Coordinates of C-alpha atoms in Angstrom, one line a residue:
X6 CA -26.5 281.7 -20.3
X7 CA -25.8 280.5 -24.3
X8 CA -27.9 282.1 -26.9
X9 CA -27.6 281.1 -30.4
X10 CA -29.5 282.4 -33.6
X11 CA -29.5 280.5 -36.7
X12 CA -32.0 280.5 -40.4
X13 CA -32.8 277.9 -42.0
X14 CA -30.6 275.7 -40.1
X15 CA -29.5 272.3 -41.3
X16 CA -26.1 272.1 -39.5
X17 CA -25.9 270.5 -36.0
X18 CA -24.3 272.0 -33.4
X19 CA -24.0 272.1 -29.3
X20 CA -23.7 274.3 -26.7
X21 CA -22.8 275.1 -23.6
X22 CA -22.3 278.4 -22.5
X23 CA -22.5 282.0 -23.9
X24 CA -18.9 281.5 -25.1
X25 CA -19.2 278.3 -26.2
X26 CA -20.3 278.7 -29.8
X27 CA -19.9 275.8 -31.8
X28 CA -18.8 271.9 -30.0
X29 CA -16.8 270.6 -32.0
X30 CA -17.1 267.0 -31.2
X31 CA -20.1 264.7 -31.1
X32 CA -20.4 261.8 -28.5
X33 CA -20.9 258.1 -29.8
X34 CA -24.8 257.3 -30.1
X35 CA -24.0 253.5 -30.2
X36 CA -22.2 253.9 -26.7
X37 CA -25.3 255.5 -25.2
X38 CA -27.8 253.0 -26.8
X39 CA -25.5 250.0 -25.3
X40 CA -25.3 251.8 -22.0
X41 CA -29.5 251.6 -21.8
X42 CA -29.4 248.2 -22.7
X43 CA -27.1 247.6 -19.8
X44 CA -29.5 249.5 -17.0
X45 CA -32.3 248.1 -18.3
X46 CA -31.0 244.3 -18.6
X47 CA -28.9 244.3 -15.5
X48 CA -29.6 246.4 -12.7
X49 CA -32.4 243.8 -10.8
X50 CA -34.3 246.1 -8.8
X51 CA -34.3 249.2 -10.2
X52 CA -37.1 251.1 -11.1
X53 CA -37.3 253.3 -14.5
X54 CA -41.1 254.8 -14.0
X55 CA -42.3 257.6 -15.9
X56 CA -45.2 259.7 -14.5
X57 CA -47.0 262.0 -16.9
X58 CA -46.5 266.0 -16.8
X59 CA -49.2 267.7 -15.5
X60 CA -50.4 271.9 -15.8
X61 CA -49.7 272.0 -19.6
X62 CA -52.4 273.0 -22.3
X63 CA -53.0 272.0 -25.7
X64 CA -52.7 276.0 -26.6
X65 CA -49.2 276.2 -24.9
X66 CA -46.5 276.0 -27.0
X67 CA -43.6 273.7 -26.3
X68 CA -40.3 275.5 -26.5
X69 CA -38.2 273.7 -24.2
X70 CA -37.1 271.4 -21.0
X71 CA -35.4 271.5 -17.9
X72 CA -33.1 268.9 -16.0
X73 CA -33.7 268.2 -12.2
X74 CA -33.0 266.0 -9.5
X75 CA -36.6 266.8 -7.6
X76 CA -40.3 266.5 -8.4
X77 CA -41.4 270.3 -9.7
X78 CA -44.8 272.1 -9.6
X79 CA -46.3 274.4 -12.2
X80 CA -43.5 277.2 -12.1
X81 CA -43.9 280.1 -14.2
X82 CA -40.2 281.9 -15.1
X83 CA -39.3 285.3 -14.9
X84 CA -38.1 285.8 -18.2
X85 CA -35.5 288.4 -20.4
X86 CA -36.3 289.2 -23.5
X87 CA -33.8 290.2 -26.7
X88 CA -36.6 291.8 -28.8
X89 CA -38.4 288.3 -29.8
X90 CA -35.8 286.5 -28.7
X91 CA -35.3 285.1 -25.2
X92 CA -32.5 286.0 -23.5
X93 CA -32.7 283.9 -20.0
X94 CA -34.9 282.3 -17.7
X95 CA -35.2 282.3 -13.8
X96 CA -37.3 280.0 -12.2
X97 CA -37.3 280.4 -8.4
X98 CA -37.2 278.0 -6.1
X99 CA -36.1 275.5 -8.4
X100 CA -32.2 273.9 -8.9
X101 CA -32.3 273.0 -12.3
X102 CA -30.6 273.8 -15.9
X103 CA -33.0 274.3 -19.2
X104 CA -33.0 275.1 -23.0
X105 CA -35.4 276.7 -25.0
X106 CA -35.7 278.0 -28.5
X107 CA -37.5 281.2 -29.8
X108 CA -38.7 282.0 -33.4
X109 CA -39.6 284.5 -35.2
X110 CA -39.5 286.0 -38.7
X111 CA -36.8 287.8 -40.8
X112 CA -37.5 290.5 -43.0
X113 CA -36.8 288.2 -45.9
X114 CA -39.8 286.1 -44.3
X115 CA -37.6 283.1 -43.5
X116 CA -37.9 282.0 -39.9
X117 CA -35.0 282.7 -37.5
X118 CA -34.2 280.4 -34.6
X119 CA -32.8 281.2 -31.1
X120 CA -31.3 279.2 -28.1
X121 CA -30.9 280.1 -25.1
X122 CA -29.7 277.5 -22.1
X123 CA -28.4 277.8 -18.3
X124 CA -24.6 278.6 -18.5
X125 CA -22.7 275.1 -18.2
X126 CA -25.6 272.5 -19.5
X127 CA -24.3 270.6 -22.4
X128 CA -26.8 270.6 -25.0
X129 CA -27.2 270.8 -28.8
X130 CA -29.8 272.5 -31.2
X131 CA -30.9 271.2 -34.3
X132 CA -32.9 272.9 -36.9
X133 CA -34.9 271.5 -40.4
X134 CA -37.4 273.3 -42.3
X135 CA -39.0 270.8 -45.0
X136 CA -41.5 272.7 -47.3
X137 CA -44.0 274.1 -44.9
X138 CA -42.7 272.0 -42.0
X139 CA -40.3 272.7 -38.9
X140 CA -38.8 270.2 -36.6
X141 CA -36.9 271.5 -33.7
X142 CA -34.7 269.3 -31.8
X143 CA -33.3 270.4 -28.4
X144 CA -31.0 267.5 -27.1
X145 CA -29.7 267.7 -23.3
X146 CA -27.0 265.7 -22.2
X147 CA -27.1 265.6 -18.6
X148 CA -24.3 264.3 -16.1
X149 CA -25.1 262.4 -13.0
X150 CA -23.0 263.2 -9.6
X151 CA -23.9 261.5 -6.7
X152 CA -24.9 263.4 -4.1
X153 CA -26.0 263.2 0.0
X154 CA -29.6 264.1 0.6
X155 CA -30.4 263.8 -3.4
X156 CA -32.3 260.5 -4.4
X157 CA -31.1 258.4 -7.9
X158 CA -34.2 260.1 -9.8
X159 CA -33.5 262.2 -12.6
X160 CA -36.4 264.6 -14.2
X161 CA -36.9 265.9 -17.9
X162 CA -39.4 269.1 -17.1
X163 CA -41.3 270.5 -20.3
X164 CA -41.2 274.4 -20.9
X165 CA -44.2 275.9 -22.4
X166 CA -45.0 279.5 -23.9
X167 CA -48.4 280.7 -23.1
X168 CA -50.6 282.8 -26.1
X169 CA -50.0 285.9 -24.0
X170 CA -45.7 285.2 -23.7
X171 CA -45.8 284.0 -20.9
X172 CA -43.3 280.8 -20.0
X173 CA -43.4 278.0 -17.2
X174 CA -42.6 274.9 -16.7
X175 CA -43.9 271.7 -15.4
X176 CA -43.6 268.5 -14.0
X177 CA -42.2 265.9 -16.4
X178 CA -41.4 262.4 -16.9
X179 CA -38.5 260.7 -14.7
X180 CA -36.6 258.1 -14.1
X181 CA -35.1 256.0 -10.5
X182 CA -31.8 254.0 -11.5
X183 CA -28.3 254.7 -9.8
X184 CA -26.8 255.7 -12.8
X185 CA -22.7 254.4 -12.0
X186 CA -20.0 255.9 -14.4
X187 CA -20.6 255.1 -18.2
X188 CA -24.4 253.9 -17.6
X189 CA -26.9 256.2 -19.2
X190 CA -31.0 256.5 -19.8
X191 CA -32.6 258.7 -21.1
X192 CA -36.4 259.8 -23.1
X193 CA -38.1 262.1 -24.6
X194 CA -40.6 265.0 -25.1
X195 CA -42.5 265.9 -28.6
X196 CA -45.3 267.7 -29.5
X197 CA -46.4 269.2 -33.1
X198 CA -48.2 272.6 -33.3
X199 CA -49.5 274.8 -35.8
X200 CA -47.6 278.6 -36.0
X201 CA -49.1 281.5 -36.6
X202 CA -47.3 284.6 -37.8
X203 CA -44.5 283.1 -40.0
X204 CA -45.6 282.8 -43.6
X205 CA -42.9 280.5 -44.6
X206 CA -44.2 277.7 -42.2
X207 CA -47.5 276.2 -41.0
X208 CA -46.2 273.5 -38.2
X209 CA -43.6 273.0 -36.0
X210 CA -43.0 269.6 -34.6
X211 CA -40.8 270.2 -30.8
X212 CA -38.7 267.3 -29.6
X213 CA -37.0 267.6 -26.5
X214 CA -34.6 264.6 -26.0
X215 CA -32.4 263.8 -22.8
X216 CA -29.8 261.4 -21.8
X217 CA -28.9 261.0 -18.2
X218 CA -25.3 259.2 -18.2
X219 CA -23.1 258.6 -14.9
X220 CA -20.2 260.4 -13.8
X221 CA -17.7 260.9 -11.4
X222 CA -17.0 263.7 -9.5
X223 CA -13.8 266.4 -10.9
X224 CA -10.9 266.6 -8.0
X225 CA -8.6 268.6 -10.0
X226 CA -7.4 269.1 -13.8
X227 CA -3.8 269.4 -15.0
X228 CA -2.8 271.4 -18.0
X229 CA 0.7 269.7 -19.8
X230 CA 1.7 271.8 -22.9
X231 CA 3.8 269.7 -25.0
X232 CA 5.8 269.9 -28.1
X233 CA 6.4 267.6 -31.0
X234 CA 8.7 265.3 -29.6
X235 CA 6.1 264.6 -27.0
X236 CA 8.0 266.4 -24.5
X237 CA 6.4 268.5 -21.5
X238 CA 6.9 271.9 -21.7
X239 CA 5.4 273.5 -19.0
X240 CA 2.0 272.1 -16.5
X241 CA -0.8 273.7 -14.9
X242 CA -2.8 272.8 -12.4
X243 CA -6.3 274.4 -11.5
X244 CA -9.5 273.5 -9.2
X245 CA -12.8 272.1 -11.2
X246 CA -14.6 275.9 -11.9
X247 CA -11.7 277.6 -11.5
X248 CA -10.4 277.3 -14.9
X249 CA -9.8 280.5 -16.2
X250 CA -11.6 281.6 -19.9
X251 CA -8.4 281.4 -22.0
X252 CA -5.4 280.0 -22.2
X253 CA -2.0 280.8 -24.0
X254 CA -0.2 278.2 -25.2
X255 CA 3.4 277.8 -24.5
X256 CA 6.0 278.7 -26.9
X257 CA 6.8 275.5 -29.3
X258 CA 3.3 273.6 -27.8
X259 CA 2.3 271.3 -30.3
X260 CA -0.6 270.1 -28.6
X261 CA -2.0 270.4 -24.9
X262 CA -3.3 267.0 -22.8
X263 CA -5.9 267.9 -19.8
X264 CA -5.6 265.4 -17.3
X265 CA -8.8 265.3 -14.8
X266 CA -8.6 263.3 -11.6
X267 CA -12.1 262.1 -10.4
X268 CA -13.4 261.0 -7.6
X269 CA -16.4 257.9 -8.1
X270 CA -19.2 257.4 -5.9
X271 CA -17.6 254.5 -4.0
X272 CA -14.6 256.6 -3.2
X273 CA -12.0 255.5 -5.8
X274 CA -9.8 258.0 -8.2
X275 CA -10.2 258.1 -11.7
X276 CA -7.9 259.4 -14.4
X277 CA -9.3 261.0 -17.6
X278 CA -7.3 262.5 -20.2
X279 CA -8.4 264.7 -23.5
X280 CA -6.1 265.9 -25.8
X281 CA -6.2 269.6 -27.6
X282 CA -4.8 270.4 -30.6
X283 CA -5.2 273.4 -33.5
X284 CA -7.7 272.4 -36.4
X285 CA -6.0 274.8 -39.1
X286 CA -8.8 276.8 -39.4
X287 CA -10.6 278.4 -36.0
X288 CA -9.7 282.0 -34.6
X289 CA -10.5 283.7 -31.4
X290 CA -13.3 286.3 -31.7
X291 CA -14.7 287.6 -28.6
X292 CA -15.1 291.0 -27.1
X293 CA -13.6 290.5 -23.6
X294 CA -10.5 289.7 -24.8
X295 CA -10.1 291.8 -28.0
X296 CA -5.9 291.5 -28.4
X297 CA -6.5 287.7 -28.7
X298 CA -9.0 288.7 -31.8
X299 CA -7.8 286.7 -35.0
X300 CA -5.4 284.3 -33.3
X301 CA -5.2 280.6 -33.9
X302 CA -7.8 279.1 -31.1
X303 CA -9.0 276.0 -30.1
X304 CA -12.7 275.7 -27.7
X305 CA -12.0 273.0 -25.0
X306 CA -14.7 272.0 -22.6
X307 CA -13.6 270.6 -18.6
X308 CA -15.6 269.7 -16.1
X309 CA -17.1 271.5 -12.9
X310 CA -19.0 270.2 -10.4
X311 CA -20.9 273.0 -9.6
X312 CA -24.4 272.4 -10.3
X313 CA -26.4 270.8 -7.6
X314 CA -26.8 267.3 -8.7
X315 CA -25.0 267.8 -11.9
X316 CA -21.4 267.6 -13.6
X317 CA -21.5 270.9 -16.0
X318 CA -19.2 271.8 -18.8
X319 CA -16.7 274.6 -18.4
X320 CA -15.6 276.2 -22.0
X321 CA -11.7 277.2 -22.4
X322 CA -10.3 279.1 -24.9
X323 CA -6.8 277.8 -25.8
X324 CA -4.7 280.3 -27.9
X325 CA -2.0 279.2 -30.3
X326 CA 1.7 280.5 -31.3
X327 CA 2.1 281.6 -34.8

């Protein structure tokens, strides 16, 4: 689980897990909107149908939404609270990874903000206040793994907040395409409201935005450290999941290359490689591993295939020589 607070936010940022804390790369928009021209103009006999959510009430506040591969009913979560903050969600009985946001007000009288999102769901918060006016934007970006017994339908759930605190969701719109590596669709969710309770602000308007995109599934990922010269100095090899938090770079590593094999849905291997390298700027700060505190660090994100229907998003820490 990821929780993030932020005031007056006009910064955009993503996350993915409790350690995650800032992404620090943003994915092409044009390359998504070309990819839903594609499914919509060339797949012949697919369906994209979009059914209406049922079980919410005008009173209900919107404060999030959930990806799924199956139709959900009226769920309510058992929920953990931070003081007015949530701290996690647990909806039982269903296989699915959500986001939501909390407010509440400072003692300054400026609103705070909080996220909090299933550990591994790629997503990014946005906050504006305008004047009197809030817009929250919660934007999920949702990978597709084909997988036996699991239908090519894809579900944005909304998450609503009852007067009395009380949170569940419901079922939402969906789409039916095979989604193939690099094709994406995706919708929306938004809903203005009026708030109560914080004086600097008199609406909110919710939008809860998703983008289902192919993928294929993660075999295994290498790790090459290598120096200046473009030389390997040392490799790694781990199993999708199995990556462990942090890694310390080799003496004289200049810059690291993570090379994931994949497997597609027809049963042919894949080869993607990122490259890693030290902005000048972020540290490591995090209490498990206090002796790495204040080092040069970089936040890398690899892929796991552990969520049922889903590719997630693994964060690494990779620490730097002096």
């Amino acid at each position: 689980m990821y929780r993030m607070d932020r005031k007056k936010e006009k910064k955009t940022t993503r996350c993915i897990s409790r350690t995650a804390g800032t992404f620090i790369k943003n994915r092409c928009k044009k390359r998504i909107l070309c990819a839903c021209v594609l499914l919509l103009s060339m797949m012949a006999g697919c369906s994209l149908a979009a059914e209406e959510g049922s079980g919410a009430q005008s009173k209900d506040q919107l404060i999030g939404g959930m990806i799924t591969r199956e139709y959900v009913e009226k769920t309510y979560a058992q929920s953990e609270w931070d003081g007015e903050r949530i701290e996690s969600l647990t909806f039982d009985g269903i296989d699915g990874y959500y986001v939501v946001y909390s407010i509440y007000e400072a003692e300054n009288g400026q609103p705070v903000f909080s996220t909090a999102a299933s550990e591994g769901l790629d997503c990014m918060p946005h906050y504006k206040t305008v004047n009197q006016s809030q817009s929250v934007e919660l934007t999920i970006n949702a990978y597709v793994l084909p997988e036996e017994g699991l239908e090519n339908t894809y579900y944005l759930n909304p998450i609503y907040m009852t007067n009395d605190g009380k949170i569940y969701t419901s079922a939402g719109n969906s789409a039916s395409a095979p989604l193939e590596n690099g094709v994406s669709t995706g919708w929306n969710i938004n809903e203005v409201e009026k708030i109560k309770g914080i004086s600097s602000i008199s609406e909110i308007d919710v939008n809860v935005a998703v983008t289902f995109s192919g993928a294929s599934e993660p075999v295994k990922i290498q790790v090459l450290h290598m120096d200046k010269e473009y030389q390997q100095i040392k490799a790694e090899e781990f199993l999708p999941g199995q990556m462990p938090k942090v890694i310390e770079a080799e003496a004289g590593t200049e810059y690291m290359v993570f090379v994931t094999e994949q497997k597609t849905a027809s049963g042919e291997t894949m080869v993607n490689r990122d490259v890693c390298s030290w902005d000048g700027e972020t540290t490591y700060s995090d209490e498990e591993f206090p002796d790495k505190t204040g080092k040069n660090a970089s936040l890398h994100f690899t892929d796991c295939s552990e969520g049922k229907g889903f590719l997630l998003k693994q964060p690494l820490w990779v620490i730097w020589g002096e």
